[in-house]
PDB file of C-alpha atoms and ligand atoms in Angstrom:
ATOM      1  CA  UNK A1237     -23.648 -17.311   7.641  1.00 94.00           C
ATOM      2  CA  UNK A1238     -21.626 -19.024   5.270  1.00 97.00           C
ATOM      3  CA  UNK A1239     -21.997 -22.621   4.756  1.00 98.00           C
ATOM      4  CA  UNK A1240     -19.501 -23.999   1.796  1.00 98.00           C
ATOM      5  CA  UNK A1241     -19.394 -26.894   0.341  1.00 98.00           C
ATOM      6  CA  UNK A1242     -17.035 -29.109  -1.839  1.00 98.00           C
ATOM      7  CA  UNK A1243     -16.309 -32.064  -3.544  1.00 97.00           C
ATOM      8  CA  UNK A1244     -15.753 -33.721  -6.986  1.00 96.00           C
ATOM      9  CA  UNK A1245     -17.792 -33.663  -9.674  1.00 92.00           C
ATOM     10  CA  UNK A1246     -21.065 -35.925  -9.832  1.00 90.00           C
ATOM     11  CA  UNK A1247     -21.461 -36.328  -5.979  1.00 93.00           C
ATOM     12  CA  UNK A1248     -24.871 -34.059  -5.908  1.00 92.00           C
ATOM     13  CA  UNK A1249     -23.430 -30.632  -4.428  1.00 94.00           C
ATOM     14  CA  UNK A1250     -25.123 -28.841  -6.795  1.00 93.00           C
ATOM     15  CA  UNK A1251     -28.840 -30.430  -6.757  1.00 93.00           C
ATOM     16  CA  UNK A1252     -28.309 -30.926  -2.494  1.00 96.00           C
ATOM     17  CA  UNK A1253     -27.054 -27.176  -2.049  1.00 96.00           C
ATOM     18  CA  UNK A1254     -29.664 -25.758  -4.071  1.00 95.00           C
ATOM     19  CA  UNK A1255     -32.292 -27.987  -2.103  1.00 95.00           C
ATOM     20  CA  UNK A1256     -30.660 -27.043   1.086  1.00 96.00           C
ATOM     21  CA  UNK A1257     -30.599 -23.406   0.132  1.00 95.00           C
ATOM     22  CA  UNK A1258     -34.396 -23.408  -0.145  1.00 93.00           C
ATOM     23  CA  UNK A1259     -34.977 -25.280   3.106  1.00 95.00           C
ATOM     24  CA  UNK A1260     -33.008 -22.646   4.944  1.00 94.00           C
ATOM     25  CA  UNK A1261     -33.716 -19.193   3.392  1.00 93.00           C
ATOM     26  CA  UNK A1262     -29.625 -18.874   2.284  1.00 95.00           C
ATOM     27  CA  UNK A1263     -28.546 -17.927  -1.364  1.00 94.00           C
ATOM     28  CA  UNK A1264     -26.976 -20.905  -3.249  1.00 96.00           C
ATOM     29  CA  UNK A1265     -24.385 -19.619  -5.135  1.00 96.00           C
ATOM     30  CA  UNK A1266     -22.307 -22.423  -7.665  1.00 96.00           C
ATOM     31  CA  UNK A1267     -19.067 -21.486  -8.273  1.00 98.00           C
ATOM     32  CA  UNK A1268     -18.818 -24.258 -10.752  1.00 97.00           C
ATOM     33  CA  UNK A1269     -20.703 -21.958 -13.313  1.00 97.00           C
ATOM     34  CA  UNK A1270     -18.025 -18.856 -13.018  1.00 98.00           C
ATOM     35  CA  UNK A1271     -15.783 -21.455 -14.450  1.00 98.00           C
ATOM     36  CA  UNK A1272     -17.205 -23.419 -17.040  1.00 98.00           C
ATOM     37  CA  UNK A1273     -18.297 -19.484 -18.150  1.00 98.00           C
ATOM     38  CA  UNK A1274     -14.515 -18.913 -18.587  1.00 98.00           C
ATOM     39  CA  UNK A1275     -14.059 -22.473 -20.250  1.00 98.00           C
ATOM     40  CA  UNK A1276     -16.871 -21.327 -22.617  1.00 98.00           C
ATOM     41  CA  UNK A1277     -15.159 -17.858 -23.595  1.00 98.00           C
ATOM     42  CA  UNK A1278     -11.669 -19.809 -24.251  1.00 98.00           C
ATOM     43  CA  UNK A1279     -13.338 -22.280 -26.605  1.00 98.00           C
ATOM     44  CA  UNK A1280     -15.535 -19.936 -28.270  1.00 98.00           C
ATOM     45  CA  UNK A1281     -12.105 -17.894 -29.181  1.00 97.00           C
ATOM     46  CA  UNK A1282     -10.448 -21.615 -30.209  1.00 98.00           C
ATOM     47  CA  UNK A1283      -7.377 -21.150 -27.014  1.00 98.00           C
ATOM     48  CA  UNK A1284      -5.957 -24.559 -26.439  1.00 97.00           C
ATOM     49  CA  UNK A1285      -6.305 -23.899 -22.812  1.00 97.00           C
ATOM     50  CA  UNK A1286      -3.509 -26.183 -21.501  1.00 95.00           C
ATOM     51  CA  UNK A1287      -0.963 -25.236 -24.101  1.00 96.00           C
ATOM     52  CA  UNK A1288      -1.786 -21.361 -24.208  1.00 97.00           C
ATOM     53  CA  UNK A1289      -2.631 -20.395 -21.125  1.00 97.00           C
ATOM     54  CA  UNK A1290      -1.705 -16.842 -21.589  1.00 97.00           C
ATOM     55  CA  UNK A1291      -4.004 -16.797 -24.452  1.00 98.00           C
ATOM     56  CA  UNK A1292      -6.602 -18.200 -22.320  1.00 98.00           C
ATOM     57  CA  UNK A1293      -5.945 -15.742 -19.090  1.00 97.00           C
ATOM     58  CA  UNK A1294      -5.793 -12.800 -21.837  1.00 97.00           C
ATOM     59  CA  UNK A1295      -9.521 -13.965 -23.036  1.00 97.00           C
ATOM     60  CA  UNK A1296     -10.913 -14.453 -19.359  1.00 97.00           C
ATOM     61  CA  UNK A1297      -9.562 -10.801 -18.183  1.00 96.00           C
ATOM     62  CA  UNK A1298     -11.418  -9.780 -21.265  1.00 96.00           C
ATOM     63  CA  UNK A1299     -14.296 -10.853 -20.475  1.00 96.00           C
ATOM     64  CA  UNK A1300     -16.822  -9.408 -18.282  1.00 96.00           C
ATOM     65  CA  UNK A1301     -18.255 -12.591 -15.990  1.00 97.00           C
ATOM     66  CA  UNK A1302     -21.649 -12.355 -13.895  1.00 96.00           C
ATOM     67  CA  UNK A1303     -23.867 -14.092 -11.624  1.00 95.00           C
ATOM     68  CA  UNK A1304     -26.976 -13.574 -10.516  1.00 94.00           C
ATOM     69  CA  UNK A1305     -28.921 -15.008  -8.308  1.00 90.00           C
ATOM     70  CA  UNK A1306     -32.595 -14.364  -7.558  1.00 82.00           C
ATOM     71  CA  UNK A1307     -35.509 -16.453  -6.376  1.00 77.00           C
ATOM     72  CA  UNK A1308     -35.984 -18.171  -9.504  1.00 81.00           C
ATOM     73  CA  UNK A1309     -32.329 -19.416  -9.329  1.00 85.00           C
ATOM     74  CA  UNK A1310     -29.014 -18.899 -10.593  1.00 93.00           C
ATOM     75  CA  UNK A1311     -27.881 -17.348 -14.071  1.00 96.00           C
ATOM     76  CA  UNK A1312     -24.617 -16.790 -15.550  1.00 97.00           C
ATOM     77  CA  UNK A1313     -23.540 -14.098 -18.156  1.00 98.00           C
ATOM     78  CA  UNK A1314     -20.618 -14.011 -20.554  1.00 97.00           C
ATOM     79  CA  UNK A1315     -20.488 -10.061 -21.518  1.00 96.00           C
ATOM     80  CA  UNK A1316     -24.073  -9.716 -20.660  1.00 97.00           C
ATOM     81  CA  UNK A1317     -25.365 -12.891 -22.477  1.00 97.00           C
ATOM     82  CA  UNK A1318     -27.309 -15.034 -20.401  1.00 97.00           C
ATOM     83  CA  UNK A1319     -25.031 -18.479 -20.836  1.00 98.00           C
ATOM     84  CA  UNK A1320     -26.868 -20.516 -18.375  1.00 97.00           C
ATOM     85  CA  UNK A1321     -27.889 -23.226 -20.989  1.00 94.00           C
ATOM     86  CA  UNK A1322     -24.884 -23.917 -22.591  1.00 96.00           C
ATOM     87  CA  UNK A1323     -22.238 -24.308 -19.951  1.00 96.00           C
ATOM     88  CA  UNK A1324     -23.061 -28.028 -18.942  1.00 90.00           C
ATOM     89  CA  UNK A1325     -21.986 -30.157 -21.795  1.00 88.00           C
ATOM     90  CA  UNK A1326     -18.484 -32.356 -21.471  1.00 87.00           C
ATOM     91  CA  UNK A1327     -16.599 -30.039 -23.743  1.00 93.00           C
ATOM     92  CA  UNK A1328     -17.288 -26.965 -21.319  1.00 95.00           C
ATOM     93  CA  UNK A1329     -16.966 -29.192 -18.383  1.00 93.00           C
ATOM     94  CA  UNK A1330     -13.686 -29.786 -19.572  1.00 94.00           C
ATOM     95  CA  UNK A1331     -12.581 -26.519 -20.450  1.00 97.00           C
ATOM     96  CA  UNK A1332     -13.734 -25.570 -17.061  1.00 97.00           C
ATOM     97  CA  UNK A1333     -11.393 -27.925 -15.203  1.00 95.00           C
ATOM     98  CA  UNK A1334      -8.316 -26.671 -17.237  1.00 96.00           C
ATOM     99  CA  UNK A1335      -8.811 -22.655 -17.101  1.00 98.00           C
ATOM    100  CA  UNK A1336      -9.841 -23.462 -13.348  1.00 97.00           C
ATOM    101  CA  UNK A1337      -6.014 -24.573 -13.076  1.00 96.00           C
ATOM    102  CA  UNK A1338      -4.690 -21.594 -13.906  1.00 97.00           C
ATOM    103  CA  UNK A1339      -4.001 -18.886 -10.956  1.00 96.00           C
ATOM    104  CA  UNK A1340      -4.934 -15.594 -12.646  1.00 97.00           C
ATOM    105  CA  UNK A1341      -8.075 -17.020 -13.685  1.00 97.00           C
ATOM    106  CA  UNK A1342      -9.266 -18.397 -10.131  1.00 97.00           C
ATOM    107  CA  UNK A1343      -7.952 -14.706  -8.346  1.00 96.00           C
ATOM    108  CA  UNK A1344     -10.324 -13.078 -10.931  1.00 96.00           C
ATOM    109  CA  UNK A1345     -13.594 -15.513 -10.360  1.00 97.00           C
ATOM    110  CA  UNK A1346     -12.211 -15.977  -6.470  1.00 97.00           C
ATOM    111  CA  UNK A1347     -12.806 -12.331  -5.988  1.00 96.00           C
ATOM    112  CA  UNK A1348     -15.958 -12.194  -7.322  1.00 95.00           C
ATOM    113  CA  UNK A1349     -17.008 -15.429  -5.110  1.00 97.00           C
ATOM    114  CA  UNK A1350     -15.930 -13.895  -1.705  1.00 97.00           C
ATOM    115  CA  UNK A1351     -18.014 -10.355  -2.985  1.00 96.00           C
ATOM    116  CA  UNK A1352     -21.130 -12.186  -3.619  1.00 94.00           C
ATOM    117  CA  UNK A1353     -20.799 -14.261  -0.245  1.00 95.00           C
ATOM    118  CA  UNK A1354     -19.868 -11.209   1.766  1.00 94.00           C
ATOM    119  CA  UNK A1355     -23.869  -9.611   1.943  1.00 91.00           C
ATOM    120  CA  UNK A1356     -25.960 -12.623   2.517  1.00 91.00           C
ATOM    121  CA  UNK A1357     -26.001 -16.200   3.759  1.00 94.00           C
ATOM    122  CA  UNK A1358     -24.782 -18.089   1.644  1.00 96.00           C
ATOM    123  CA  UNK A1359     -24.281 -22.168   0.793  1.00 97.00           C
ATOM    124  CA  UNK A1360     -21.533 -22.097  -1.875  1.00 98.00           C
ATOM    125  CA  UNK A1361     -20.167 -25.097  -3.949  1.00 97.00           C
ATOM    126  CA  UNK A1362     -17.223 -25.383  -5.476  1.00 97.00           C
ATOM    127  CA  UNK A1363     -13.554 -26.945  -5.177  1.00 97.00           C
ATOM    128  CA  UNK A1364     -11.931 -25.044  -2.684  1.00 97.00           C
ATOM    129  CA  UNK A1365     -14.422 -23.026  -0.999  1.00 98.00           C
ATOM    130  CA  UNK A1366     -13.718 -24.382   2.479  1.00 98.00           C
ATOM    131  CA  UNK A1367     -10.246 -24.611   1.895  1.00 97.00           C
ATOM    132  CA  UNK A1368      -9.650 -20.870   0.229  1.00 97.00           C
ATOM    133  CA  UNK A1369     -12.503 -18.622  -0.473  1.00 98.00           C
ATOM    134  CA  UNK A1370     -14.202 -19.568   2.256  1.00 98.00           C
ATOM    135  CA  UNK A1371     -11.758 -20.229   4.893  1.00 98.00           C
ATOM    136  CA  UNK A1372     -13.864 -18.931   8.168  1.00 97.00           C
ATOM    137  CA  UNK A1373     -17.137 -20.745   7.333  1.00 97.00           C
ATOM    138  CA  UNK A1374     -18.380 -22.392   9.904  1.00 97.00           C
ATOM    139  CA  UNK A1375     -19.743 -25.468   8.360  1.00 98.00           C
ATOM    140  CA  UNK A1376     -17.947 -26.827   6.185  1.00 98.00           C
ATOM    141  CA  UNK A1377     -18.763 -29.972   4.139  1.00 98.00           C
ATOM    142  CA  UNK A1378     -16.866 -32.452   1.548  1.00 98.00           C
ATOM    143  CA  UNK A1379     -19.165 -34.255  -0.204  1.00 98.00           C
ATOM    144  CA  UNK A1380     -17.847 -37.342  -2.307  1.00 97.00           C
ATOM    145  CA  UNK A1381     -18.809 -40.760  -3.910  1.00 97.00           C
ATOM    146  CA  UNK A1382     -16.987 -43.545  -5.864  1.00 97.00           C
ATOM    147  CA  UNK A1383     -16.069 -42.435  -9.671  1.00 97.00           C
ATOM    148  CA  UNK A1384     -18.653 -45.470 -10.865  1.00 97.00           C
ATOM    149  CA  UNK A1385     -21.300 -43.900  -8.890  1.00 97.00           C
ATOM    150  CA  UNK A1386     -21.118 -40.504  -9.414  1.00 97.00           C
ATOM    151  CA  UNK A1387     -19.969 -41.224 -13.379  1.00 96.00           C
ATOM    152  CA  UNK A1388     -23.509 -43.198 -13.030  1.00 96.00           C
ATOM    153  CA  UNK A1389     -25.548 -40.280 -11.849  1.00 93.00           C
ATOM    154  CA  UNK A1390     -24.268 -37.514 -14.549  1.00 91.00           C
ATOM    155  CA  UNK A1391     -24.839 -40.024 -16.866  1.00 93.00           C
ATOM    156  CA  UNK A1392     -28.512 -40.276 -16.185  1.00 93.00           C
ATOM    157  CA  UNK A1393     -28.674 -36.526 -15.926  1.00 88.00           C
ATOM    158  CA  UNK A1394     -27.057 -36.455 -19.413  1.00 88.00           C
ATOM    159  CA  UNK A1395     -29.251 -38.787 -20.887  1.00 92.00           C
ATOM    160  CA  UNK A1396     -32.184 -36.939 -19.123  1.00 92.00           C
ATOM    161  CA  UNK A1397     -30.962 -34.162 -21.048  1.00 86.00           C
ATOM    162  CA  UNK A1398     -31.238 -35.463 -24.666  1.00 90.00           C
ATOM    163  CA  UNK A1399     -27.367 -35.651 -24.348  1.00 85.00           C
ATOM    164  CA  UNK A1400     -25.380 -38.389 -26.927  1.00 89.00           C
ATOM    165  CA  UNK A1401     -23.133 -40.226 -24.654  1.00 90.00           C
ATOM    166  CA  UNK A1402     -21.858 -43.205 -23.340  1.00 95.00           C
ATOM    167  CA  UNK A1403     -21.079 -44.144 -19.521  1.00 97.00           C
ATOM    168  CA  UNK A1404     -18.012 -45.232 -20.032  1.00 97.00           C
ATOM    169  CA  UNK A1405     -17.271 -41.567 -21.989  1.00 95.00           C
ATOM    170  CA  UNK A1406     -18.614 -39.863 -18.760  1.00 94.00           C
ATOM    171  CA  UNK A1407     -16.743 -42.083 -16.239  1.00 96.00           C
ATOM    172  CA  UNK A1408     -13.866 -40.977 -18.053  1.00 96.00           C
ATOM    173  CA  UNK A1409     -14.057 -37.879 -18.242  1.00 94.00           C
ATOM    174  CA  UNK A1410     -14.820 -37.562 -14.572  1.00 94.00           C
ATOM    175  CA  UNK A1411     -11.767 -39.343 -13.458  1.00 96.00           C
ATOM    176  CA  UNK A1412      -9.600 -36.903 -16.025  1.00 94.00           C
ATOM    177  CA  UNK A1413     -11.126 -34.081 -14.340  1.00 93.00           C
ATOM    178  CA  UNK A1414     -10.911 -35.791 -10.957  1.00 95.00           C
ATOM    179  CA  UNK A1415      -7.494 -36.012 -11.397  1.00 95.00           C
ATOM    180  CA  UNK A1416      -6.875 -32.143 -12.806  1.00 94.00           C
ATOM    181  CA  UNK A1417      -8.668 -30.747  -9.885  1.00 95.00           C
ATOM    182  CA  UNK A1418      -6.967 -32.373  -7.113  1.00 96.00           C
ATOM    183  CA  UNK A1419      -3.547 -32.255  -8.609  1.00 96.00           C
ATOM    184  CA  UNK A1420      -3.438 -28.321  -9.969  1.00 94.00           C
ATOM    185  CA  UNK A1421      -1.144 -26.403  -7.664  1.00 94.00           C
ATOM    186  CA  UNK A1422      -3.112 -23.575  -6.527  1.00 94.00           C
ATOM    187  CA  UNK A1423      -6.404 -24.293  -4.560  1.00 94.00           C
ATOM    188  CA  UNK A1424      -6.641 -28.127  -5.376  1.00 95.00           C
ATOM    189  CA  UNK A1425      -9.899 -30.195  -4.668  1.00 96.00           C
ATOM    190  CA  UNK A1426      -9.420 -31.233  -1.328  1.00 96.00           C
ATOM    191  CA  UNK A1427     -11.156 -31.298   1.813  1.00 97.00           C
ATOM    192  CA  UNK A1428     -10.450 -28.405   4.233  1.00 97.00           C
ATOM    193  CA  UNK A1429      -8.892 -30.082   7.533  1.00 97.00           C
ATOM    194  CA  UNK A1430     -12.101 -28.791   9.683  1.00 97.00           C
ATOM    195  CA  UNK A1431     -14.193 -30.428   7.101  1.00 98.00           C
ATOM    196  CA  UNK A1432     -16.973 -32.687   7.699  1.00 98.00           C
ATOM    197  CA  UNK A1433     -16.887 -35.605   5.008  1.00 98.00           C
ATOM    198  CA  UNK A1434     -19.895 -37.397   4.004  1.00 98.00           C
ATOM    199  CA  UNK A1435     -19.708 -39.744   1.122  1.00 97.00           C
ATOM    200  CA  UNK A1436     -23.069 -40.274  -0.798  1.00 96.00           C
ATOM    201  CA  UNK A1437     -22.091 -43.515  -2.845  1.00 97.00           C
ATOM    202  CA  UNK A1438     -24.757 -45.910  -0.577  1.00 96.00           C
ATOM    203  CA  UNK A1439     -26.994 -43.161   0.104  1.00 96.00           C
ATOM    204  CA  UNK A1440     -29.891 -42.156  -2.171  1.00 93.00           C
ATOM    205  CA  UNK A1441     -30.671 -38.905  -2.824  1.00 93.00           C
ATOM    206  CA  UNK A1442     -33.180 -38.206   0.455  1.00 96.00           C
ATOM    207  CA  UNK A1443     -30.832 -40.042   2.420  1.00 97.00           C
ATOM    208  CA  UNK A1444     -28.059 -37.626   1.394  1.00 97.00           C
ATOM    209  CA  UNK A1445     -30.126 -34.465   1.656  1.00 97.00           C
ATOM    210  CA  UNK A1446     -31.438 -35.776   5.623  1.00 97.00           C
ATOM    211  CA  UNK A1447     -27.901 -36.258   6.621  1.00 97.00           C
ATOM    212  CA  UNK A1448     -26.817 -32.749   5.084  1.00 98.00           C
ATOM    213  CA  UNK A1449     -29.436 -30.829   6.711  1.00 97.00           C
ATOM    214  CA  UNK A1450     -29.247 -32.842  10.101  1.00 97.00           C
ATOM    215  CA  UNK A1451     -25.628 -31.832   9.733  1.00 97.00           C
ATOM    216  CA  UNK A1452     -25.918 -28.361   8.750  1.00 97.00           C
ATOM    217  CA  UNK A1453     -29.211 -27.821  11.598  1.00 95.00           C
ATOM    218  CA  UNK A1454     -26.887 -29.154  14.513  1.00 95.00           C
ATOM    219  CA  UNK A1455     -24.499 -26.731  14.051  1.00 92.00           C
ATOM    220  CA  UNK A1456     -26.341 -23.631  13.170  1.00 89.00           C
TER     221      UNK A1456
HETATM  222  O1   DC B 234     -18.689 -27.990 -10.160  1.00 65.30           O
HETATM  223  P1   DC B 234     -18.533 -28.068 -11.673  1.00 65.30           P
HETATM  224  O2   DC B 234     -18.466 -29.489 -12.200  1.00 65.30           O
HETATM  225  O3   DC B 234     -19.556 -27.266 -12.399  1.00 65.30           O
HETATM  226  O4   DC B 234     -17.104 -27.377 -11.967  1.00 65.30           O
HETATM  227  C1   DC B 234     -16.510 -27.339 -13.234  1.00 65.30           C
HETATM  228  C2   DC B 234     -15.004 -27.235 -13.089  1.00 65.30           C
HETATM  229  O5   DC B 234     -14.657 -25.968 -12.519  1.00 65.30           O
HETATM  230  C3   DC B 234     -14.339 -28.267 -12.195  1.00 65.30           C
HETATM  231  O6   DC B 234     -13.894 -29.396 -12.916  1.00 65.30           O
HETATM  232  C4   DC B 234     -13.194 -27.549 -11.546  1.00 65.30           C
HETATM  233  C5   DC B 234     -13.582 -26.102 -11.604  1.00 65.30           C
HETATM  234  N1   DC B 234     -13.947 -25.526 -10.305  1.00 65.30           N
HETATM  235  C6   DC B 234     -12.919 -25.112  -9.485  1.00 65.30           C
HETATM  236  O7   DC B 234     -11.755 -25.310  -9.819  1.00 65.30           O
HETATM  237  N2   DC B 234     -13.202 -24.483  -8.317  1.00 65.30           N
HETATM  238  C7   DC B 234     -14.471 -24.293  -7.933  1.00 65.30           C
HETATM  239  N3   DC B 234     -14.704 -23.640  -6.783  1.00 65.30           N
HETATM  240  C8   DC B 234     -15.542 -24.735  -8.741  1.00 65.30           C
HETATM  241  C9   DC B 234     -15.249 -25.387  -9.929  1.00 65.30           C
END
């Protein structure tokens, strides 16, 4: 069973999935992390991603990317060092959303996503799982909120974090990324036409994990 589902950045995927993964016995499996892992190898080598993107695919394919997942959660590994911790600042989240525009990078980490979700049931978030490496799941979900609102919740979770920032650097930043996801060429952030869309932005966080899992149970 594959159950995939997308959305921008800051609408809860990640936090609902993982919750929703538990409740049901499936892997959660965050695609999100395969890229901010390549983001992290291009800045740690200094690649302007946008302006040398062959610099940035040469890094990537020379770099061995894994993910594990277990019962104690998700890990990530750049050349078998565990990355997990340092992949969710604004500079990686960044770097993510340009090396995720670039085709040779998403075949690489696509590949990998459609290996991991071919031995187990999986929920997998991402940009373009129900719309490309997902295509045949049968539940398919787009999960969105307004910028202010979802720029509101990162910015707690930031903050949370010990993170220096302001809300008006993170609102930015979301709508920059918003805007390089869903207007890359290849495998934009979209929602796949057989897509159910549920927008979280007057919901609070049990109301949006109820309607997920009422949505997911009815058509299991
Ligand atoms: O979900 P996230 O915020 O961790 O993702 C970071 C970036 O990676 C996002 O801005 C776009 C890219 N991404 C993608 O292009 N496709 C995916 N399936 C997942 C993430």
């Amino acid at each position: 069973m594959q159950i995939a589902i997308d959305g921008p950045g800051g609408a809860g995927k990640s936090t609902l999935s993982k919750l929703l993964a538990k409740k049901l016995g499936f892997v959660y499996i965050d695609t999100g992390a395969m890229y901010r892992a390549a983001g992290l190898a291009c800045l740690r080598q200094n690649v302007v991603i946008r302006e040398e993107t062959d610099k940035a695919v040469s890094v990537v394919e020379g770099t061995e990317i894994d993910l594990t997942v277990s019962e104690e959660g998700q890990r990530i590994f750049l050349n078998g060092e565990d990355v997990t911790g340092l992949i969710r600042t604004p500079e990686v989240s960044m770097a993510a959303s340009d090396v995720s525009a670039i085709p040779a990078v998403r075949l690489r980490l696509v590949a990998l996503q459609r290996q991991l979700a071919s031995t187990r049931d999986v929920i997998m978030d991402g940009r373009d799982i129900g719309t490309y490496v997902l295509p045949d799941a049968p539940i398919k979900i787009f999960l969105t909120a307004s910028s202010d609102e979802r720029a509101r919740r990162r910015f707690i979770e930031l903050k949370e974090r010990g993170e220096n920032c302001t809300f008006e650097a993170v609102l930015a930043e979301l709508e920059e990324r918003d805007k390089n996801d869903s207007t890359r060429a290849f495998a934009p952030l979209k929602p796949a036409e057989d897509s159910i869309i549920v927008d979280t932005t007057e919901l609070n966080f049990e109301e949006s994990l109820a309607r997920l899992y009422d949505i997911i149970q009815e058509r299991l």
